[in-house]
Each structure stands twice: as structure tokens, then as C-alpha cells.
Amino acid sequence: DQQVKQNSPSLSVQEGRISILNCDYTNSMFDYFLWYKKYPAEGPTFLISISSIKDKNEDGRFTVFLNKSAKHLSLHIVPSQPGDSAVYFCAASLLGNTNAGKSTFGDGTTLTVKP
Amino acid sequence: DAGITQSPRHKVTETGTPVTLRCHQTENHRYMYWYRQDPGHGLRLIHYSYGVKDTDKGEVSDGYSVSRSKTEDFLLTLESATSSQTSVYFCAISVRDRGYEQYFGPGTRLTVT
């Protein structure tokens, strides 16, 4: 059973518009959520995170929203730029000491921003 | 930049041969991970380590073993490579005081023929 799901394998948006990437999770014990960005032939890079005690976290053009009751989070990119074209991974984690910092990743969404 | 390097970056090997991939970090982080990335499967955890000689299995550990004899090095071994292990392998570290956000190496592309 996949605990973190990104149901849209791909998303295409026009430059300047908003990109919304979605992620659903099934384990209500997850208490920390992260987004990573990956370019071809490179390792993923951390983008933004949110604790389960918050419902929104913003960093420049990137905002993550968390809806715990729906077990849903989303990443908003405004305005979208061609350099944002990449694969975006959603991840969920348990912050307890026994978890060794492990995260469970979704399958990724490929974002294409058209000039 | 968490100073993570992986070697080799590319490898082609034959079915049945042993293969060892190396992950090296320069900042003495406690937690290290090995993932594989395959089309349609995202990042799947193979093994992880929470200290020298302290390792545990992830969700796809069959056919893989790991060792960590020094803080800075985390080795992934395929005892007898199979074609199903053709993949891109990523090593990562996490930083506890940053919410365990992970920092990844550049990856190793392994092809088993």
C-alpha cells in the first residue's frame, strides 16, 4: 500500500501562471512533509517543508499547504518560470527519535513550464 | 551543499557479478540512506544507517547489503547483480536539526546486462 501518492504524473503550465502540485498520504501519523525538486541527471534537492502543526509555509515563489483532515498537501509555484521545469517529489516523515529521519516518497510529478 | 559524493557515477556489469557502490560525505552526519529510482516508482528506500555499524532495511532491501565502518562512508553491495537491479541509485544524508530534510548525492547509474 503506497502511503504517499502523487496522482498526477505530469503537469504543464504557461510561464507566469500558477503551478499546483498535489500529494495525498494515508498514514495519519506523519508529522512532517517535504517537497524535493529533481533535474535530469542530478540528485533531488530539498525545496520546502511543513510541520503538521502548521497549514501553510511560504518561501519566495513556493508555498506549501497542508490539509490534515483530508490528508492532502499541495505545492504552489507563483509565478512559474521555465527553470521550474523538473520532477517534484512529495515526501512524508515521522519526526520521532526512533525513525532515523526516514521519509516516504511519492512517485513524482513532472512539471513543464512553457515559455 | 552537504559534501556528498558517489562512486562510480556510471557502471555496466553482467548478471551474477558483485557490485559495490560508495557514498562519501564530508560533514559527519549521523543518518545516511540508499535509494533507488525507477520510472513510475519515485524514490524507494533500500537501506539506511543511523550510525557507524548501525544499519537497517528499507522497503526494497532484498538482494542488497550495506556497511558503514566509518561515519563518512556508506557502502551498498549487490552480492549477485540481476537485471531487475538496473536503476539509478542515490545516496542521501539527513540533518536532524533541519527536520530531517535530506541532501542527495549526484546518483550512480547502474546497468546490469
PDB file of C-alpha atoms in Angstrom:
ATOM      1  CA  ASP A   1       0.000   0.000   0.000  1.00  0.00           C
ATOM      2  CA  GLN A   2       1.544   3.253  -1.131  1.00  0.00           C
ATOM      3  CA  GLN A   3       1.469   5.705   1.754  1.00  0.00           C
ATOM      4  CA  VAL A   4       2.313   8.818  -0.264  1.00  0.00           C
ATOM      5  CA  LYS A   5       0.665   9.348  -3.625  1.00  0.00           C
ATOM      6  CA  GLN A   6       1.111  11.911  -6.328  1.00  0.00           C
ATOM      7  CA  ASN A   7      -1.737  11.147  -8.660  1.00  0.00           C
ATOM      8  CA  SER A   8      -0.681  13.417 -11.490  1.00  0.00           C
ATOM      9  CA  PRO A   9       2.406  12.076 -13.280  1.00  0.00           C
ATOM     10  CA  SER A  10       2.743  15.291 -15.269  1.00  0.00           C
ATOM     11  CA  LEU A  11       1.642  18.910 -15.325  1.00  0.00           C
ATOM     12  CA  SER A  12       2.114  21.572 -17.989  1.00  0.00           C
ATOM     13  CA  VAL A  13       1.633  25.293 -17.325  1.00  0.00           C
ATOM     14  CA  GLN A  14       2.375  28.549 -19.057  1.00  0.00           C
ATOM     15  CA  GLU A  15       5.176  30.769 -17.828  1.00  0.00           C
ATOM     16  CA  GLY A  16       3.894  33.322 -15.343  1.00  0.00           C
ATOM     17  CA  ARG A  17       0.910  31.231 -14.301  1.00  0.00           C
ATOM     18  CA  ILE A  18       0.460  29.260 -11.097  1.00  0.00           C
ATOM     19  CA  SER A  19       1.599  25.642 -10.848  1.00  0.00           C
ATOM     20  CA  ILE A  20      -0.213  23.475  -8.307  1.00  0.00           C
ATOM     21  CA  LEU A  21       1.232  20.078  -7.478  1.00  0.00           C
ATOM     22  CA  ASN A  22      -0.760  17.753  -5.271  1.00  0.00           C
ATOM     23  CA  CYS A  23       0.076  14.980  -2.862  1.00  0.00           C
ATOM     24  CA  ASP A  24      -2.053  12.666  -0.723  1.00  0.00           C
ATOM     25  CA  TYR A  25      -0.991  10.480   2.172  1.00  0.00           C
ATOM     26  CA  THR A  26      -2.659   7.682   4.087  1.00  0.00           C
ATOM     27  CA  ASN A  27      -0.713   7.469   7.348  1.00  0.00           C
ATOM     28  CA  SER A  28      -2.166   9.972   9.815  1.00  0.00           C
ATOM     29  CA  MET A  29       0.949   9.599  11.990  1.00  0.00           C
ATOM     30  CA  PHE A  30       3.118  11.521   9.515  1.00  0.00           C
ATOM     31  CA  ASP A  31       4.054  14.814  11.121  1.00  0.00           C
ATOM     32  CA  TYR A  32       6.451  16.413   8.681  1.00  0.00           C
ATOM     33  CA  PHE A  33       6.153  16.892   4.956  1.00  0.00           C
ATOM     34  CA  LEU A  34       8.707  17.905   2.362  1.00  0.00           C
ATOM     35  CA  TRP A  35       8.959  18.726  -1.302  1.00  0.00           C
ATOM     36  CA  TYR A  36      12.007  17.995  -3.419  1.00  0.00           C
ATOM     37  CA  LYS A  37      12.871  19.053  -6.933  1.00  0.00           C
ATOM     38  CA  LYS A  38      14.891  16.961  -9.340  1.00  0.00           C
ATOM     39  CA  TYR A  39      16.524  17.882 -12.619  1.00  0.00           C
ATOM     40  CA  PRO A  40      17.641  15.167 -15.060  1.00  0.00           C
ATOM     41  CA  ALA A  41      20.967  13.520 -14.218  1.00  0.00           C
ATOM     42  CA  GLU A  42      21.102  15.193 -10.805  1.00  0.00           C
ATOM     43  CA  GLY A  43      20.130  14.206  -7.291  1.00  0.00           C
ATOM     44  CA  PRO A  44      16.922  15.603  -5.774  1.00  0.00           C
ATOM     45  CA  THR A  45      17.237  18.873  -3.894  1.00  0.00           C
ATOM     46  CA  PHE A  46      15.195  19.972  -0.904  1.00  0.00           C
ATOM     47  CA  LEU A  47      12.686  22.692  -1.740  1.00  0.00           C
ATOM     48  CA  ILE A  48      10.325  23.399   1.137  1.00  0.00           C
ATOM     49  CA  SER A  49       8.788  21.659   4.128  1.00  0.00           C
ATOM     50  CA  ILE A  50       5.914  21.960   6.552  1.00  0.00           C
ATOM     51  CA  SER A  51       5.217  20.644  10.012  1.00  0.00           C
ATOM     52  CA  SER A  52       1.864  19.086  10.807  1.00  0.00           C
ATOM     53  CA  ILE A  53       1.209  21.850  13.343  1.00  0.00           C
ATOM     54  CA  LYS A  54       1.008  24.362  10.508  1.00  0.00           C
ATOM     55  CA  ASP A  55      -1.264  24.630   7.491  1.00  0.00           C
ATOM     56  CA  LYS A  56       0.898  26.855   5.329  1.00  0.00           C
ATOM     57  CA  ASN A  57       4.560  27.587   4.750  1.00  0.00           C
ATOM     58  CA  GLU A  58       5.899  30.077   2.258  1.00  0.00           C
ATOM     59  CA  ASP A  59       9.332  30.604   0.765  1.00  0.00           C
ATOM     60  CA  GLY A  60       9.521  33.094  -2.039  1.00  0.00           C
ATOM     61  CA  ARG A  61       7.571  31.800  -5.022  1.00  0.00           C
ATOM     62  CA  PHE A  62       6.890  28.471  -3.299  1.00  0.00           C
ATOM     63  CA  THR A  63       4.068  27.822  -0.851  1.00  0.00           C
ATOM     64  CA  VAL A  64       3.073  24.506   0.655  1.00  0.00           C
ATOM     65  CA  PHE A  65      -0.406  23.983   2.054  1.00  0.00           C
ATOM     66  CA  LEU A  66      -1.365  21.166   4.392  1.00  0.00           C
ATOM     67  CA  ASN A  67      -4.887  19.906   4.983  1.00  0.00           C
ATOM     68  CA  LYS A  68      -4.561  17.305   7.718  1.00  0.00           C
ATOM     69  CA  SER A  69      -8.213  16.324   7.790  1.00  0.00           C
ATOM     70  CA  ALA A  70      -8.050  15.470   4.097  1.00  0.00           C
ATOM     71  CA  LYS A  71      -4.502  14.069   4.362  1.00  0.00           C
ATOM     72  CA  HIS A  72      -3.567  16.295   1.461  1.00  0.00           C
ATOM     73  CA  LEU A  73      -0.814  18.738   0.720  1.00  0.00           C
ATOM     74  CA  SER A  74      -0.089  20.904  -2.249  1.00  0.00           C
ATOM     75  CA  LEU A  75       2.805  22.925  -3.587  1.00  0.00           C
ATOM     76  CA  HIS A  76       2.034  26.229  -5.278  1.00  0.00           C
ATOM     77  CA  ILE A  77       4.584  27.934  -7.500  1.00  0.00           C
ATOM     78  CA  VAL A  78       3.771  31.517  -8.405  1.00  0.00           C
ATOM     79  CA  PRO A  79       4.755  32.755 -10.901  1.00  0.00           C
ATOM     80  CA  SER A  80       6.002  29.669 -12.717  1.00  0.00           C
ATOM     81  CA  GLN A  81       9.246  30.008 -14.650  1.00  0.00           C
ATOM     82  CA  PRO A  82      10.784  27.749 -17.327  1.00  0.00           C
ATOM     83  CA  GLY A  83      13.601  26.903 -14.886  1.00  0.00           C
ATOM     84  CA  ASP A  84      10.995  25.318 -12.614  1.00  0.00           C
ATOM     85  CA  SER A  85      10.582  22.501 -15.144  1.00  0.00           C
ATOM     86  CA  ALA A  86      11.633  19.414 -13.203  1.00  0.00           C
ATOM     87  CA  VAL A  87      10.292  16.388 -11.364  1.00  0.00           C
ATOM     88  CA  TYR A  88       8.777  17.244  -7.984  1.00  0.00           C
ATOM     89  CA  PHE A  89       8.658  14.667  -5.216  1.00  0.00           C
ATOM     90  CA  CYS A  90       6.433  14.864  -2.193  1.00  0.00           C
ATOM     91  CA  ALA A  91       7.724  13.148   0.963  1.00  0.00           C
ATOM     92  CA  ALA A  92       6.351  12.448   4.412  1.00  0.00           C
ATOM     93  CA  SER A  93       8.189  11.702   7.615  1.00  0.00           C
ATOM     94  CA  LEU A  94       7.807  10.847  11.283  1.00  0.00           C
ATOM     95  CA  LEU A  95       9.984  13.063  13.452  1.00  0.00           C
ATOM     96  CA  GLY A  96      10.308  10.688  16.393  1.00  0.00           C
ATOM     97  CA  ASN A  97      13.788   9.645  17.533  1.00  0.00           C
ATOM     98  CA  THR A  98      13.244   6.035  16.554  1.00  0.00           C
ATOM     99  CA  ASN A  99      12.513   6.822  12.933  1.00  0.00           C
ATOM    100  CA  ALA A 100      16.098   7.698  11.947  1.00  0.00           C
ATOM    101  CA  GLY A 101      14.882  10.539   9.750  1.00  0.00           C
ATOM    102  CA  LYS A 102      13.336   8.276   7.158  1.00  0.00           C
ATOM    103  CA  SER A 103      10.978   9.724   4.599  1.00  0.00           C
ATOM    104  CA  THR A 104       8.432   8.047   2.350  1.00  0.00           C
ATOM    105  CA  PHE A 105       8.368   9.482  -1.146  1.00  0.00           C
ATOM    106  CA  GLY A 106       5.673   9.778  -3.761  1.00  0.00           C
ATOM    107  CA  ASP A 107       6.296   8.782  -7.365  1.00  0.00           C
ATOM    108  CA  GLY A 108       6.841  12.333  -8.526  1.00  0.00           C
ATOM    109  CA  THR A 109       5.141  14.823 -10.836  1.00  0.00           C
ATOM    110  CA  THR A 110       6.931  16.131 -13.906  1.00  0.00           C
ATOM    111  CA  LEU A 111       6.298  19.855 -14.254  1.00  0.00           C
ATOM    112  CA  THR A 112       6.810  21.546 -17.607  1.00  0.00           C
ATOM    113  CA  VAL A 113       6.649  25.323 -17.727  1.00  0.00           C
ATOM    114  CA  LYS A 114       6.226  26.608 -21.271  1.00  0.00           C
ATOM    115  CA  PRO A 115       7.704  29.981 -22.264  1.00  0.00           C
TER     116      PRO A 115
ATOM    117  CA  ASP B   1      25.929  21.509  -0.403  1.00  0.00           C
ATOM    118  CA  ALA B   2      26.304  18.663   2.088  1.00  0.00           C
ATOM    119  CA  GLY B   3      29.503  17.359   0.505  1.00  0.00           C
ATOM    120  CA  ILE B   4      28.080  14.067  -0.749  1.00  0.00           C
ATOM    121  CA  THR B   5      29.848  12.170  -3.483  1.00  0.00           C
ATOM    122  CA  GLN B   6      29.021   8.842  -5.060  1.00  0.00           C
ATOM    123  CA  SER B   7      31.280   6.476  -6.941  1.00  0.00           C
ATOM    124  CA  PRO B   8      31.214   5.237  -9.558  1.00  0.00           C
ATOM    125  CA  ARG B   9      28.830   7.559 -11.372  1.00  0.00           C
ATOM    126  CA  HIS B  10      28.128   5.032 -14.084  1.00  0.00           C
ATOM    127  CA  LYS B  11      28.633   1.289 -14.167  1.00  0.00           C
ATOM    128  CA  VAL B  12      27.729  -1.514 -16.535  1.00  0.00           C
ATOM    129  CA  THR B  13      28.051  -5.012 -15.155  1.00  0.00           C
ATOM    130  CA  GLU B  14      26.954  -8.517 -16.009  1.00  0.00           C
ATOM    131  CA  THR B  15      24.286 -10.567 -14.287  1.00  0.00           C
ATOM    132  CA  GLY B  16      25.682 -12.525 -11.367  1.00  0.00           C
ATOM    133  CA  THR B  17      28.640 -10.282 -10.618  1.00  0.00           C
ATOM    134  CA  PRO B  18      29.062  -8.465  -7.299  1.00  0.00           C
ATOM    135  CA  VAL B  19      28.875  -4.672  -7.334  1.00  0.00           C
ATOM    136  CA  THR B  20      29.688  -2.141  -4.626  1.00  0.00           C
ATOM    137  CA  LEU B  21      28.598   1.474  -4.729  1.00  0.00           C
ATOM    138  CA  ARG B  22      30.204   4.011  -2.447  1.00  0.00           C
ATOM    139  CA  CYS B  23      28.729   7.080  -0.794  1.00  0.00           C
ATOM    140  CA  HIS B  24      31.045   9.535   0.903  1.00  0.00           C
ATOM    141  CA  GLN B  25      30.120  12.571   2.987  1.00  0.00           C
ATOM    142  CA  THR B  26      32.389  15.216   4.453  1.00  0.00           C
ATOM    143  CA  GLU B  27      30.264  16.615   7.298  1.00  0.00           C
ATOM    144  CA  ASN B  28      29.968  13.696   9.749  1.00  0.00           C
ATOM    145  CA  HIS B  29      26.205  13.438   9.572  1.00  0.00           C
ATOM    146  CA  ARG B  30      24.741  10.554  11.508  1.00  0.00           C
ATOM    147  CA  TYR B  31      21.957   9.450   9.181  1.00  0.00           C
ATOM    148  CA  MET B  32      22.620   8.089   5.696  1.00  0.00           C
ATOM    149  CA  TYR B  33      20.341   6.402   3.174  1.00  0.00           C
ATOM    150  CA  TRP B  34      20.441   4.475  -0.073  1.00  0.00           C
ATOM    151  CA  TYR B  35      17.561   4.834  -2.549  1.00  0.00           C
ATOM    152  CA  ARG B  36      16.828   3.541  -5.978  1.00  0.00           C
ATOM    153  CA  GLN B  37      14.854   5.499  -8.529  1.00  0.00           C
ATOM    154  CA  ASP B  38      12.941   3.769 -11.285  1.00  0.00           C
ATOM    155  CA  PRO B  39      10.416   5.156 -13.766  1.00  0.00           C
ATOM    156  CA  GLY B  40       6.991   5.242 -12.174  1.00  0.00           C
ATOM    157  CA  HIS B  41       8.282   4.363  -8.715  1.00  0.00           C
ATOM    158  CA  GLY B  42       9.794   7.507  -7.363  1.00  0.00           C
ATOM    159  CA  LEU B  43      12.461   7.053  -4.696  1.00  0.00           C
ATOM    160  CA  ARG B  44      12.409   3.791  -2.782  1.00  0.00           C
ATOM    161  CA  LEU B  45      14.495   3.259   0.333  1.00  0.00           C
ATOM    162  CA  ILE B  46      16.871   0.294   0.173  1.00  0.00           C
ATOM    163  CA  HIS B  47      18.800   0.553   3.445  1.00  0.00           C
ATOM    164  CA  TYR B  48      19.651   3.257   5.917  1.00  0.00           C
ATOM    165  CA  SER B  49      22.154   3.885   8.677  1.00  0.00           C
ATOM    166  CA  TYR B  50      21.814   5.733  11.969  1.00  0.00           C
ATOM    167  CA  GLY B  51      25.462   5.480  12.964  1.00  0.00           C
ATOM    168  CA  VAL B  52      28.683   3.558  12.466  1.00  0.00           C
ATOM    169  CA  LYS B  53      27.825  -0.129  12.168  1.00  0.00           C
ATOM    170  CA  ASP B  54      24.140   0.682  12.767  1.00  0.00           C
ATOM    171  CA  THR B  55      22.084  -0.123   9.701  1.00  0.00           C
ATOM    172  CA  ASP B  56      18.586  -1.313   8.921  1.00  0.00           C
ATOM    173  CA  LYS B  57      16.461  -2.389   5.984  1.00  0.00           C
ATOM    174  CA  GLY B  58      14.228  -0.190   3.924  1.00  0.00           C
ATOM    175  CA  GLU B  59      11.270  -1.136   1.759  1.00  0.00           C
ATOM    176  CA  VAL B  60      13.227  -2.768  -1.105  1.00  0.00           C
ATOM    177  CA  SER B  61      16.225  -4.376   0.616  1.00  0.00           C
ATOM    178  CA  ASP B  62      16.157  -7.848  -0.965  1.00  0.00           C
ATOM    179  CA  GLY B  63      19.360  -8.507  -2.905  1.00  0.00           C
ATOM    180  CA  TYR B  64      21.231  -5.628  -1.260  1.00  0.00           C
ATOM    181  CA  SER B  65      23.521  -5.307   1.736  1.00  0.00           C
ATOM    182  CA  VAL B  66      25.207  -2.280   3.275  1.00  0.00           C
ATOM    183  CA  SER B  67      28.107  -1.477   5.523  1.00  0.00           C
ATOM    184  CA  ARG B  68      29.198   1.572   7.447  1.00  0.00           C
ATOM    185  CA  SER B  69      32.556   1.195   9.124  1.00  0.00           C
ATOM    186  CA  LYS B  70      33.269   4.939   9.205  1.00  0.00           C
ATOM    187  CA  THR B  71      30.917   7.883   9.666  1.00  0.00           C
ATOM    188  CA  GLU B  72      31.775   9.291   6.271  1.00  0.00           C
ATOM    189  CA  ASP B  73      31.308   6.184   4.131  1.00  0.00           C
ATOM    190  CA  PHE B  74      28.183   4.146   3.415  1.00  0.00           C
ATOM    191  CA  LEU B  75      28.613   1.230   1.011  1.00  0.00           C
ATOM    192  CA  LEU B  76      25.859  -0.521  -0.922  1.00  0.00           C
ATOM    193  CA  THR B  77      26.612  -4.013  -2.236  1.00  0.00           C
ATOM    194  CA  LEU B  78      24.735  -6.082  -4.739  1.00  0.00           C
ATOM    195  CA  GLU B  79      26.018  -9.561  -3.953  1.00  0.00           C
ATOM    196  CA  SER B  80      24.937 -11.018  -7.298  1.00  0.00           C
ATOM    197  CA  ALA B  81      23.553  -8.389  -9.638  1.00  0.00           C
ATOM    198  CA  THR B  82      20.340  -9.070 -11.552  1.00  0.00           C
ATOM    199  CA  SER B  83      18.744  -7.171 -14.432  1.00  0.00           C
ATOM    200  CA  SER B  84      15.968  -6.003 -12.083  1.00  0.00           C
ATOM    201  CA  GLN B  85      18.610  -4.033 -10.202  1.00  0.00           C
ATOM    202  CA  THR B  86      19.291  -1.832 -13.207  1.00  0.00           C
ATOM    203  CA  SER B  87      18.435   1.560 -11.785  1.00  0.00           C
ATOM    204  CA  VAL B  88      19.721   4.908 -10.651  1.00  0.00           C
ATOM    205  CA  TYR B  89      20.972   4.775  -7.080  1.00  0.00           C
ATOM    206  CA  PHE B  90      21.023   7.816  -4.813  1.00  0.00           C
ATOM    207  CA  CYS B  91      22.702   8.234  -1.500  1.00  0.00           C
ATOM    208  CA  ALA B  92      21.412  10.823   0.960  1.00  0.00           C
ATOM    209  CA  ILE B  93      22.104  12.228   4.385  1.00  0.00           C
ATOM    210  CA  SER B  94      19.676  13.969   6.703  1.00  0.00           C
ATOM    211  CA  VAL B  95      20.146  16.676   9.266  1.00  0.00           C
ATOM    212  CA  ARG B  96      18.147  16.249  12.429  1.00  0.00           C
ATOM    213  CA  ASP B  97      18.027  19.909  13.418  1.00  0.00           C
ATOM    214  CA  ARG B  98      16.622  20.762   9.988  1.00  0.00           C
ATOM    215  CA  GLY B  99      13.620  18.491  10.324  1.00  0.00           C
ATOM    216  CA  TYR B 100      15.470  15.607   8.747  1.00  0.00           C
ATOM    217  CA  GLU B 101      15.404  17.188   5.307  1.00  0.00           C
ATOM    218  CA  GLN B 102      17.595  15.074   3.104  1.00  0.00           C
ATOM    219  CA  TYR B 103      20.532  16.019   0.915  1.00  0.00           C
ATOM    220  CA  PHE B 104      21.249  13.776  -2.005  1.00  0.00           C
ATOM    221  CA  GLY B 105      24.331  12.774  -3.905  1.00  0.00           C
ATOM    222  CA  PRO B 106      24.507  13.017  -7.704  1.00  0.00           C
ATOM    223  CA  GLY B 107      23.496   9.388  -8.253  1.00  0.00           C
ATOM    224  CA  THR B 108      25.011   6.257  -9.781  1.00  0.00           C
ATOM    225  CA  ARG B 109      23.511   4.837 -12.942  1.00  0.00           C
ATOM    226  CA  LEU B 110      23.876   1.057 -12.830  1.00  0.00           C
ATOM    227  CA  THR B 111      23.113  -1.177 -15.790  1.00  0.00           C
ATOM    228  CA  VAL B 112      23.062  -4.944 -15.339  1.00  0.00           C
ATOM    229  CA  THR B 113      23.220  -6.811 -18.645  1.00  0.00           C
TER     230      THR B 113
END
